[in-house]
PDB file of C-alpha atoms in Angstrom:
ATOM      1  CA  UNK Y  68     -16.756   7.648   5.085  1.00 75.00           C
ATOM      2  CA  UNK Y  69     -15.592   4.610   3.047  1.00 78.00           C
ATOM      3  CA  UNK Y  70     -13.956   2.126   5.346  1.00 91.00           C
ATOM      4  CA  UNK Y  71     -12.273  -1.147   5.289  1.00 95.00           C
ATOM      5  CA  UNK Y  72     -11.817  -2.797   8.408  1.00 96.00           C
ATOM      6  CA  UNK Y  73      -9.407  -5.556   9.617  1.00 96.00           C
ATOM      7  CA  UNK Y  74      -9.056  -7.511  13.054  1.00 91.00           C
ATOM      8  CA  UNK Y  75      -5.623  -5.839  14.182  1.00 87.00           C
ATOM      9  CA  UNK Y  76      -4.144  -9.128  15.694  1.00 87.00           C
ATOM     10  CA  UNK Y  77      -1.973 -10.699  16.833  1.00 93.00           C
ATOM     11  CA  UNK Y  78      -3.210 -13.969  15.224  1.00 96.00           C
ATOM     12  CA  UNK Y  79      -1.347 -16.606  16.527  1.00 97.00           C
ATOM     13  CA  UNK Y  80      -1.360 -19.495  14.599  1.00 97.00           C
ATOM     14  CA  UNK Y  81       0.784 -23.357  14.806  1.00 97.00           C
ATOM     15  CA  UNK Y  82       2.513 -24.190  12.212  1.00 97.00           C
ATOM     16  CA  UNK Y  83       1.022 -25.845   9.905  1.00 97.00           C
ATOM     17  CA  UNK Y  84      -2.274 -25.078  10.393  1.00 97.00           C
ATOM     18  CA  UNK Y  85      -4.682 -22.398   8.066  1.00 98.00           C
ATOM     19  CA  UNK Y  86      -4.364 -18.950   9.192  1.00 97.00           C
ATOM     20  CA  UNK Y  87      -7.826 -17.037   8.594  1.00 97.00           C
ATOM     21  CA  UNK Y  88      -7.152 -13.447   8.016  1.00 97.00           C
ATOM     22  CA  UNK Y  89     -10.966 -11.063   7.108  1.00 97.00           C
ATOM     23  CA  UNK Y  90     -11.308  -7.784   6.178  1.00 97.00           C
ATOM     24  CA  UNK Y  91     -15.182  -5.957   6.027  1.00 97.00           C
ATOM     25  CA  UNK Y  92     -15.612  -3.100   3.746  1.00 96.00           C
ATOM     26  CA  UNK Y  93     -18.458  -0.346   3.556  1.00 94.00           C
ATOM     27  CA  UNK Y  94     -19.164   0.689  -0.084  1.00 91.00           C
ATOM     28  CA  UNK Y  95     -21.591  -1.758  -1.263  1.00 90.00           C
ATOM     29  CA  UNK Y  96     -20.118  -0.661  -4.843  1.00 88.00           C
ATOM     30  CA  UNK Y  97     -16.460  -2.097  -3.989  1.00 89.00           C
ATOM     31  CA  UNK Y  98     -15.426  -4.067  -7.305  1.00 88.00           C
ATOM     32  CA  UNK Y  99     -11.573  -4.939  -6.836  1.00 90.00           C
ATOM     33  CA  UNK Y 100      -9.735  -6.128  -3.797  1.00 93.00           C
ATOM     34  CA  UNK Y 101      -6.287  -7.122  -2.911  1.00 95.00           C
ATOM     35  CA  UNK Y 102      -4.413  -8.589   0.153  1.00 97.00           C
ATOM     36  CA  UNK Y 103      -0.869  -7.173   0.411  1.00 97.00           C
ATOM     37  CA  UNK Y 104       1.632  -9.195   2.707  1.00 98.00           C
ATOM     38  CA  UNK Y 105       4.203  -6.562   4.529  1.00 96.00           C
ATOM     39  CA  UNK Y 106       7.353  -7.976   6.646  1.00 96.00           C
ATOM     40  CA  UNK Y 107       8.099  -5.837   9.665  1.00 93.00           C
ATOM     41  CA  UNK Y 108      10.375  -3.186   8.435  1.00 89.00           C
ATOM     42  CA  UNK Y 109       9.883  -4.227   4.817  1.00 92.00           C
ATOM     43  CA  UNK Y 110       7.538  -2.685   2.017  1.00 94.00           C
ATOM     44  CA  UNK Y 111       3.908  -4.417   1.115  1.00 96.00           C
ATOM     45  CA  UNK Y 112       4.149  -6.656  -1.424  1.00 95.00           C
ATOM     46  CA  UNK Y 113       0.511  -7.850  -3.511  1.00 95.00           C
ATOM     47  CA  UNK Y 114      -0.607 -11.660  -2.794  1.00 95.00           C
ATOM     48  CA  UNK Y 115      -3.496 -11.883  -4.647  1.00 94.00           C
ATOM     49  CA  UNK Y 116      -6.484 -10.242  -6.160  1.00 92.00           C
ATOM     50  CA  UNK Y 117      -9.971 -10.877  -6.527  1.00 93.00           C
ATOM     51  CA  UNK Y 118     -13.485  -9.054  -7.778  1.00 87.00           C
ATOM     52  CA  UNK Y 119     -15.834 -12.149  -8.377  1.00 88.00           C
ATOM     53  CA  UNK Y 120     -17.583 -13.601  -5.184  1.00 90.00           C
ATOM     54  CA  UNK Y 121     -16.291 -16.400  -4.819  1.00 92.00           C
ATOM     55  CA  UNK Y 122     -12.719 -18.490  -4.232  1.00 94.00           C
ATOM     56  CA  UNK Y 123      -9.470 -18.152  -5.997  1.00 95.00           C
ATOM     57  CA  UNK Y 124      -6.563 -19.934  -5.218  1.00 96.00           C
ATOM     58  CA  UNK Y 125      -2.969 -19.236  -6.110  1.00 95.00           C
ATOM     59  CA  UNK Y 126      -0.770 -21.932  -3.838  1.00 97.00           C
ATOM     60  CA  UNK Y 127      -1.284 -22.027  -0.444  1.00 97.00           C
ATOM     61  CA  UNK Y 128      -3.369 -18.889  -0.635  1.00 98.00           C
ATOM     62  CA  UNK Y 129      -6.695 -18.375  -1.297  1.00 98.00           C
ATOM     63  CA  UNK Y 130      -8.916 -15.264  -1.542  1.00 97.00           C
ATOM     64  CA  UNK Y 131     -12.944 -15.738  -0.326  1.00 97.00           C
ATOM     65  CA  UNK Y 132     -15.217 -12.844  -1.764  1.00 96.00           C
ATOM     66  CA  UNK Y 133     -18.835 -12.247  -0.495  1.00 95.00           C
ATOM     67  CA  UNK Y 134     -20.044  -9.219  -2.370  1.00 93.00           C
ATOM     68  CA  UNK Y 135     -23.492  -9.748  -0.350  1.00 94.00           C
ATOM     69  CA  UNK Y 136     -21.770  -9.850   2.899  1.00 94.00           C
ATOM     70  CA  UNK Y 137     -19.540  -6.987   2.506  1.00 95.00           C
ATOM     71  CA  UNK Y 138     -16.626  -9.176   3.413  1.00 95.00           C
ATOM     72  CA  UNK Y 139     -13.194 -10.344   1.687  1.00 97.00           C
ATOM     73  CA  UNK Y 140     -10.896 -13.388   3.432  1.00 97.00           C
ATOM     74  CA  UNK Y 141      -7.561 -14.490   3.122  1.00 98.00           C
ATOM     75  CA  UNK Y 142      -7.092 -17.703   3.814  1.00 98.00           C
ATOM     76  CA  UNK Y 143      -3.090 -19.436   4.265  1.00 98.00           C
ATOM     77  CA  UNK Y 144      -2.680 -22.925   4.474  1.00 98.00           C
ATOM     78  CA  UNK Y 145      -0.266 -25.062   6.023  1.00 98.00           C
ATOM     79  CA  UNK Y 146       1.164 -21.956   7.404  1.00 98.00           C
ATOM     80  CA  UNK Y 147       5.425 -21.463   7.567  1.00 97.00           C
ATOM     81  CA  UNK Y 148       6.788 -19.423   9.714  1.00 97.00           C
ATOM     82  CA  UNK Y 149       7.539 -17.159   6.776  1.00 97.00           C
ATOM     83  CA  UNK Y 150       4.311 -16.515   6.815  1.00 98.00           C
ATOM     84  CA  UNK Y 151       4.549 -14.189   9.347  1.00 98.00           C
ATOM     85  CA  UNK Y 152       3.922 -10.623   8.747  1.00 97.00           C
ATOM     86  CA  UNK Y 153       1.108  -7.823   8.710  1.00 97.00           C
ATOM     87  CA  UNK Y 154      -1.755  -8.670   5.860  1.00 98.00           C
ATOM     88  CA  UNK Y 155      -3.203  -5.229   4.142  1.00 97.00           C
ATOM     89  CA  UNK Y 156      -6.540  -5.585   2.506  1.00 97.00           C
ATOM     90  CA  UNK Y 157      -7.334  -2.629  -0.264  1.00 95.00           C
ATOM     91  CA  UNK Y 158     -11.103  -2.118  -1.549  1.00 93.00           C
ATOM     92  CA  UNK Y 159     -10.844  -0.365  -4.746  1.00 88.00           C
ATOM     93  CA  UNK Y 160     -14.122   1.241  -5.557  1.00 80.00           C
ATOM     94  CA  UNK Y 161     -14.420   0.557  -9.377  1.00 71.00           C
ATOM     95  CA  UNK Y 162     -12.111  -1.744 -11.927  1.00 63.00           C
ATOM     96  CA  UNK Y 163      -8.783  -1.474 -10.050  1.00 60.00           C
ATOM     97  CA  UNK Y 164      -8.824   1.785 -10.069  1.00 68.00           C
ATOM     98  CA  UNK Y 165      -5.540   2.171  -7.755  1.00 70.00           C
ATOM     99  CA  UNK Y 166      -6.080   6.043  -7.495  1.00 71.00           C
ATOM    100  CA  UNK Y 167      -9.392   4.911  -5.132  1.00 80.00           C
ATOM    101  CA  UNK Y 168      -7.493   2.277  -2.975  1.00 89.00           C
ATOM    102  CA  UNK Y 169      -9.048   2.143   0.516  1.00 92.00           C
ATOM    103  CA  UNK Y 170      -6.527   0.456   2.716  1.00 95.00           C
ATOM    104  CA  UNK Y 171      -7.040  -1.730   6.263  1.00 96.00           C
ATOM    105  CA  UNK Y 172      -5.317  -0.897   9.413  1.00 96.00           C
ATOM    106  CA  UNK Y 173      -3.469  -4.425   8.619  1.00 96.00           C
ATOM    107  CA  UNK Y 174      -3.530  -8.441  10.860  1.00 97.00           C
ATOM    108  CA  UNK Y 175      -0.422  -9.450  12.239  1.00 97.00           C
ATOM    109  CA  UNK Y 176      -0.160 -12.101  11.361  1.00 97.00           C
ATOM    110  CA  UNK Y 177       2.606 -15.003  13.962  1.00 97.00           C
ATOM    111  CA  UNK Y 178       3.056 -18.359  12.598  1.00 97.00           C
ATOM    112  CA  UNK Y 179       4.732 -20.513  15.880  1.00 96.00           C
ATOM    113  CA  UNK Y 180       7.126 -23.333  14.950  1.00 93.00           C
TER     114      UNK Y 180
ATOM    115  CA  UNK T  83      15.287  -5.806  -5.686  1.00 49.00           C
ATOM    116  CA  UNK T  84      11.709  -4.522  -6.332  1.00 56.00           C
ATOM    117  CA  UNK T  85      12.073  -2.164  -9.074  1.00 93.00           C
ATOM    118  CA  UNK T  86      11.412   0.785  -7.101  1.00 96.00           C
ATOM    119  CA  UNK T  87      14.183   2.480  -5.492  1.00 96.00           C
ATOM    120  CA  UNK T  88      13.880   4.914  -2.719  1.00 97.00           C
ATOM    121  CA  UNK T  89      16.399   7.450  -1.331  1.00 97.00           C
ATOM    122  CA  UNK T  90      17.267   7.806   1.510  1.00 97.00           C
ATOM    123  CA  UNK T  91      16.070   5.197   3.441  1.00 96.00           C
ATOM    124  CA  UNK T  92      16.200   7.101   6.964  1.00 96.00           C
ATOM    125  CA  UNK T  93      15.823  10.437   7.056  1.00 96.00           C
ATOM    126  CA  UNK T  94      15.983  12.969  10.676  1.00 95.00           C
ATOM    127  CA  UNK T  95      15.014  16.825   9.788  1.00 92.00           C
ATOM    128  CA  UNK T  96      14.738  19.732  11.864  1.00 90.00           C
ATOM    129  CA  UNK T  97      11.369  21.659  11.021  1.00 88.00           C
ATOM    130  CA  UNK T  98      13.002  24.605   9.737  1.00 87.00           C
ATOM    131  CA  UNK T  99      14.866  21.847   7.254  1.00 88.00           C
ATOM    132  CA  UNK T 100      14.327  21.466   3.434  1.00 94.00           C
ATOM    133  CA  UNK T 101      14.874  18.126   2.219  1.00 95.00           C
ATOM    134  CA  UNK T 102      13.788  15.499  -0.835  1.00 97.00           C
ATOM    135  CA  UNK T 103      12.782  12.132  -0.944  1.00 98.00           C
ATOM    136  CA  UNK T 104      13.965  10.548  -4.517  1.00 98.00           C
ATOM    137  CA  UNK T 105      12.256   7.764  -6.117  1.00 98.00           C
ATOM    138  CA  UNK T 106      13.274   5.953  -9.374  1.00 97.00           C
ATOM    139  CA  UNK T 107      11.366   3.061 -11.218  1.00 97.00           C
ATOM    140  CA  UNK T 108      13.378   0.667 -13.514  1.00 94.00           C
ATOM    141  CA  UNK T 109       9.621  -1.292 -14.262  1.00 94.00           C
ATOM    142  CA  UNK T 110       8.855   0.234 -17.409  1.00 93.00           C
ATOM    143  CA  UNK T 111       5.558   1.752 -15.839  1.00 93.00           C
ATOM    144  CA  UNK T 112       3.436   4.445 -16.547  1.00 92.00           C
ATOM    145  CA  UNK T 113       2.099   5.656 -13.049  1.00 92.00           C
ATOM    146  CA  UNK T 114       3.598   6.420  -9.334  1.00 94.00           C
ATOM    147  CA  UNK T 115       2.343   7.597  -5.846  1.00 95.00           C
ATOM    148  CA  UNK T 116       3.611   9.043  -3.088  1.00 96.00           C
ATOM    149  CA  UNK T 117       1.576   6.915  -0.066  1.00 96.00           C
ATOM    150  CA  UNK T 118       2.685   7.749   4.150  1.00 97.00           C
ATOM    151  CA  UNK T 119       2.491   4.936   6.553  1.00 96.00           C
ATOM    152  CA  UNK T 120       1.696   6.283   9.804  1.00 95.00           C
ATOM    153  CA  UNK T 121       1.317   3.940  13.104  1.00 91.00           C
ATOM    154  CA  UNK T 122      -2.004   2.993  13.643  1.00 88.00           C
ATOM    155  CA  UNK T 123      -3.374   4.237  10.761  1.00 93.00           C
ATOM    156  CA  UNK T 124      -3.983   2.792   7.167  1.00 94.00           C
ATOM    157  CA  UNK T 125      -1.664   4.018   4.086  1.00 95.00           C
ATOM    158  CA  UNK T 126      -2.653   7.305   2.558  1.00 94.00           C
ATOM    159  CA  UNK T 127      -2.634   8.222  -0.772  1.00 93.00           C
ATOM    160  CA  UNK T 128      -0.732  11.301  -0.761  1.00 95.00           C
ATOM    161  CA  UNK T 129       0.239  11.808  -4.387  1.00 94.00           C
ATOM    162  CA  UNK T 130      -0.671  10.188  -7.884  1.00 92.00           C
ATOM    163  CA  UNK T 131       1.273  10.593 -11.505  1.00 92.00           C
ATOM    164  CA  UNK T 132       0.046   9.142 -14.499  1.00 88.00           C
ATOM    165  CA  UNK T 133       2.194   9.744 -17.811  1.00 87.00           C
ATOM    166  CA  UNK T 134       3.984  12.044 -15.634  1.00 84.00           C
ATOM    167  CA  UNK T 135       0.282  14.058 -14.705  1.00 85.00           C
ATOM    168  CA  UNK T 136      -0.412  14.949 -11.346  1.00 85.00           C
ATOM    169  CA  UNK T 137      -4.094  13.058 -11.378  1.00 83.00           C
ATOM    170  CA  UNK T 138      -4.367  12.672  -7.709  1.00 80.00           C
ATOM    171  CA  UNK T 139      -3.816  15.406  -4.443  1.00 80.00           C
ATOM    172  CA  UNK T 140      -5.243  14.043  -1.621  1.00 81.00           C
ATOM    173  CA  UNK T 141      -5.102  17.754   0.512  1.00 86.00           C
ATOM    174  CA  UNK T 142      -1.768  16.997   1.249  1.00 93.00           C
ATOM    175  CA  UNK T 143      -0.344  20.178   3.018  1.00 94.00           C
ATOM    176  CA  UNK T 144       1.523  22.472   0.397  1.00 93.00           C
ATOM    177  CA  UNK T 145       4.512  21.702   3.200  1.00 95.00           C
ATOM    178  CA  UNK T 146       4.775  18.592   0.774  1.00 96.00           C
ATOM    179  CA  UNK T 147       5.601  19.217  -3.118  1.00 95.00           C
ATOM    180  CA  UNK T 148       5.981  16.510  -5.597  1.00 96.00           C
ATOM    181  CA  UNK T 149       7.499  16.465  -8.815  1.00 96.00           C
ATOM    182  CA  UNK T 150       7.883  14.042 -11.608  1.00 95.00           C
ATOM    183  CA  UNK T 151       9.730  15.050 -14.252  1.00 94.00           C
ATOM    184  CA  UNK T 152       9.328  11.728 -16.230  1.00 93.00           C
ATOM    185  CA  UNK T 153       7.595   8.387 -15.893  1.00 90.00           C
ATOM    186  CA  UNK T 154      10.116   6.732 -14.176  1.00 94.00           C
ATOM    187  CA  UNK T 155      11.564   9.236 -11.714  1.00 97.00           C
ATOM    188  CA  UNK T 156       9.296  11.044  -8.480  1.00 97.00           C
ATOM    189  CA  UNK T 157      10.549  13.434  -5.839  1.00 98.00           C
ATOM    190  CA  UNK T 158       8.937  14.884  -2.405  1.00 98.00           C
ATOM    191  CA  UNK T 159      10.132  17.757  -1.388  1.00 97.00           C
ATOM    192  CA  UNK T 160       9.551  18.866   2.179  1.00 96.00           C
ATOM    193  CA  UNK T 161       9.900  21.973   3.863  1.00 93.00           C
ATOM    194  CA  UNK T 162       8.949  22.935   7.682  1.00 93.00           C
ATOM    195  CA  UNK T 163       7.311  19.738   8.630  1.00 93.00           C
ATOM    196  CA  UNK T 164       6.012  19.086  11.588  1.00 94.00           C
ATOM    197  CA  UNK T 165       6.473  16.652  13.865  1.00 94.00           C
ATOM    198  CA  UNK T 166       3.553  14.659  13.257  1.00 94.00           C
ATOM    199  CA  UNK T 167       4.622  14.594   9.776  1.00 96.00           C
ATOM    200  CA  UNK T 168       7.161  11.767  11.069  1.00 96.00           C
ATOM    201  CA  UNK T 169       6.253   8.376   9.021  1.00 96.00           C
ATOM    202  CA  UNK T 170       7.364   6.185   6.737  1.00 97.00           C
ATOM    203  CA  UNK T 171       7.026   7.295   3.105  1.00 98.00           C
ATOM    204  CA  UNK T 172       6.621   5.286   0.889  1.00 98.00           C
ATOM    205  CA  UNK T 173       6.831   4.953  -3.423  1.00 97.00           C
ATOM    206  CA  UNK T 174       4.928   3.222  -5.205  1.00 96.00           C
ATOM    207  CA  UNK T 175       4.687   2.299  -9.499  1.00 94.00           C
ATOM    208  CA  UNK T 176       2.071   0.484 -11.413  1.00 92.00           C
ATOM    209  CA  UNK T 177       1.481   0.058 -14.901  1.00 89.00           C
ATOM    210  CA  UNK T 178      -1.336   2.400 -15.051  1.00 79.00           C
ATOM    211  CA  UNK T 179      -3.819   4.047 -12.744  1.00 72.00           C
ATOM    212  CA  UNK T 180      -6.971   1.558 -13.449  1.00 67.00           C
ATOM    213  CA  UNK T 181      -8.735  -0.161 -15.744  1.00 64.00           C
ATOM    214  CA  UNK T 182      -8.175  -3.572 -14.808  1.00 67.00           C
ATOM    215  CA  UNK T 183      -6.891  -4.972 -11.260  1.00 69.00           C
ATOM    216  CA  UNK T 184      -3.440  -3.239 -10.965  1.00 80.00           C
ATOM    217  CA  UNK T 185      -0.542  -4.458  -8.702  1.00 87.00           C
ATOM    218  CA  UNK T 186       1.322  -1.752  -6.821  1.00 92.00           C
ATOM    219  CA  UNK T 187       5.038  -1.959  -6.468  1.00 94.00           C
ATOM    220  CA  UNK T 188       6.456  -0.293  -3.338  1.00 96.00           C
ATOM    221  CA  UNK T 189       9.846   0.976  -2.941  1.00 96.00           C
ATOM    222  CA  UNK T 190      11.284   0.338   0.552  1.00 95.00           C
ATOM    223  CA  UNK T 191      10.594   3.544   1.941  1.00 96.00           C
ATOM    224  CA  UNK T 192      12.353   6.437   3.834  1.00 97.00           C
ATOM    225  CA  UNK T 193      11.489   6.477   7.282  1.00 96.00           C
ATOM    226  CA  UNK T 194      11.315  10.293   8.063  1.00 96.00           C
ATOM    227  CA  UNK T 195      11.663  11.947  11.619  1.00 95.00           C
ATOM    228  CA  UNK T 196      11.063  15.392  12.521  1.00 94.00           C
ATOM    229  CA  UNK T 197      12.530  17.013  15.227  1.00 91.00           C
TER     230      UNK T 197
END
């Protein structure tokens, strides 16, 4: 059974500080994946995207990809409390195929002023 | 305002109830989903249209029937649920179903409750 697995939280962070969020997938054939940010009570909403190991930024976010390692990060600097909120990874299996979306439990995710 | 629209937002149904759950997309897009959001437990895919084709039924019980009549309109209709059919559905629209990385819009959801 595909999985994708996420630490369920909370993480507590100052702040201010970077807020780490990681996700671990099984299918070693994973191509696309994508961290959706969902207020309590609210709808997820996409952050970013990524399906080459590596970095990319976009702001204060910024996506880690180890292909190798099976993992994908998230990471949130100079964290607001706005920030706060569950973070959903999705593996898609194949060229953002959204059909094929394999979905985390979620990280809560508490930013303390 | 996300571009997805979902009706009605809370929803309590006796089992022997029938009821629908409306969506509407003003995005211009070509594909929707039906996903449930269950605690403790990661979205499912319930339900895919593209260009108004069913491409996706994830054994969802036949309790559950969509329908899309066109590309920017989707509809669950329910009929003796169950109790542990109780979630939060939730709508979703994209431009297409793959290809390159797609972004998923979700409407806000109807929280359903079965009694």
């Amino acid at each position: 059974q595909k999985e994708v697995e996420q630490n369920s939280g909370p993480l507590s962070v100052p702040e201010g500080a970077i807020a780490s969020l990681n996700c671990t997938y099984s299918d070693r054939g994973s191509q696309s994946f994508f961290w959706y940010r969902q207020y309590s009570g609210k709808s997820p909403e996409l952050i970013m995207f990524i399906y080459s190991n590596g970095d990319k930024e976009d702001g204060r976010f910024t996506a880690q990809l180890n292909k190798a390692s099976q993992y994908v990060s998230l990471l949130i600097r100079d964290s607001q409390p706005s920030d706060s909120a569950t973070y959903l990874c999705a593996v898609s299996p194949n060229a953002g195929n959204n059909r094929k979306l394999i979905w985390g439990l979620g990280t809560s995710l508490a930013v303390n002023p | 305002e996300t571009g997805v629209t979902q009706t009605p937002r809370h929803l309590v149904m006796g089992m022997t109830n029938k009821k629908s759950l409306k969506c509407e997309q003003h995005l211009g897009h070509n594909a929707m989903y039906w996903y449930k959001q269950s605690a403790k437990k990661p979205l499912e895919l319930m339900f895919v249209y593209n260009f108004k084709e069913q491409t996706e039924n994830n054994s969802v019980p036949s309790r559950f029937s969509p329908e899309c009549p066109n590309s920017s309109h989707l509809f669950l209709h329910l009929h003796t649920l169950q109790p542990e059919d109780s979630a939060l559905y939730l709508c979703a629209s994209s431009r297409s179903t793959g290809g390159t990385p797609e972004k998923l819009f979700f409407g806000s959801g109807t929280q359903l409750s079965v009694l």
